[in-house]
Amino acid sequence: MKKLSLALTTLALTFSAGSAFADSSSACDAGERIVKFSHVTGGTTHPKVVAANNFADRVNKEMNGKLCVVVYPNSTLFGDSKELEALLLGDVQLLAPSLSKFGSYSPKYGVFDLPFIFKDMDHAIRFTKTEEGKDLLMAMEDNAGFVGLGYWMSGMKYFSANKKLILPSDAEGLKFRVQTSDVAKSMISAMGASPQAMAFSEVYGALQTGVVDGQENTWSNIYTKKFYEVQDSITETNHQLLAYLFMTSKDFLDSLSTADREQFLAIADTVTQEANESVKAKEAANRANILKAGGKINTLTAEQRQTWVDTMKPVWKKFEGDIGKDVINAAAGA
């Protein structure tokens, strides 16, 4: 039976998670092992959505009769706060959370959140291919049972707010949504602003109602979640990387036969490389989409951008002991 891409459609998102289980899993053949892939991103053009669907298609075609990957996007199965626990319990087998979520499991992951450590995505990809970057994929295997399959780039981040931001001082007194990352919180504090940790699914409503005044994200997230609709403008700071850890559990990998595990990992690696090659084009397209939709983007002069760099550079020193100077140097010099 020819496999379909098992990403939930927009219509399916209106049903409960329980209904989603039944509707999606029914596309799998009898006897196949269902592999649930949960993530929090919606839309059809976001890099994570495309990569997740491509991975499902590849596995379902190449491992037909053995594994059947079912993708549950847009927090329809598990949201930010529940997905890691669900992975440990075996209720889901694949996730792609932001790297910012793993500082409590291994502080070395904080390197990905350091402001201005990566010049662009190519720089970040080079780091992931270093010995230090590869080691981080397995940094949580012993203490948490998590195994990284690859790094999925999403893009560089940009600040938006309910007022125009040109210098860090323009953010003084504002509240910014951040992920649950101590590094990100310190970065916001360095601007004289207040960091507010919040689930991704809650950001639009919080911006709309004034619970927070701003946020920081990629072009794709800003466009697909329509943050530009409830913000004065976006500033092209290019200050931080957003990337995801495509991951599974050690228990799931160990449950596969040697041959199936090798095939599964090979597909994961191929999809990761293909996904990262296409991200820059998707980000550029979504930047253009924001402008077409009426969003406003502020560009910075070299001098203005340097002010942002100088304001945030002390964050590196603050977390050097936790992350490790060797990891920071490897990332900065990649």
mmCIF file of C-alpha atoms in Angstrom, residues 107-112 114 117-118 127 130 132-133 136 313 315-334:
data_model
loop_
_atom_site.group_PDB
_atom_site.id
_atom_site.type_symbol
_atom_site.label_atom_id
_atom_site.label_comp_id
_atom_site.label_asym_id
_atom_site.label_seq_id
_atom_site.Cartn_x
_atom_site.Cartn_y
_atom_site.Cartn_z
ATOM 1 C CA PRO A 107 24.393 23.466 30.166
ATOM 2 C CA LYS A 108 26.660 23.066 27.128
ATOM 3 C CA TYR A 109 23.601 23.501 24.917
ATOM 4 C CA GLY A 110 23.601 27.139 26.016
ATOM 5 C CA VAL A 111 26.244 27.777 23.364
ATOM 6 C CA PHE A 112 23.503 27.846 20.722
ATOM 7 C CA LEU A 114 24.740 32.973 23.013
ATOM 8 C CA ILE A 117 28.181 33.875 18.416
ATOM 9 C CA PHE A 118 27.170 32.787 14.910
ATOM 10 C CA PHE A 127 29.961 24.184 14.235
ATOM 11 C CA THR A 130 32.928 19.854 14.612
ATOM 12 C CA GLU A 132 32.257 19.531 19.934
ATOM 13 C CA GLY A 133 29.052 19.916 17.941
ATOM 14 C CA LEU A 136 26.419 17.524 21.967
ATOM 15 C CA LYS A 313 28.675 40.364 24.819
ATOM 16 C CA VAL A 315 26.395 37.267 28.472
ATOM 17 C CA TRP A 316 29.208 35.115 27.040
ATOM 18 C CA LYS A 317 31.365 35.656 30.117
ATOM 19 C CA LYS A 318 28.474 34.984 32.471
ATOM 20 C CA PHE A 319 27.897 31.476 31.070
ATOM 21 C CA GLU A 320 31.454 30.565 30.142
ATOM 22 C CA GLY A 321 31.850 28.320 33.195
ATOM 23 C CA ASP A 322 28.622 26.404 32.494
ATOM 24 C CA ILE A 323 29.026 25.987 28.752
ATOM 25 C CA GLY A 324 32.790 25.544 28.683
ATOM 26 C CA LYS A 325 35.332 27.843 27.104
ATOM 27 C CA ASP A 326 36.350 25.077 24.711
ATOM 28 C CA VAL A 327 32.800 24.760 23.350
ATOM 29 C CA ILE A 328 32.404 28.547 23.025
ATOM 30 C CA ASN A 329 35.733 28.841 21.208
ATOM 31 C CA ALA A 330 34.800 25.968 18.887
ATOM 32 C CA ALA A 331 31.496 27.634 18.041
ATOM 33 C CA ALA A 332 32.906 31.113 17.570
ATOM 34 C CA GLY A 333 35.806 29.875 15.452
ATOM 35 C CA ALA A 334 33.962 27.325 13.314
#
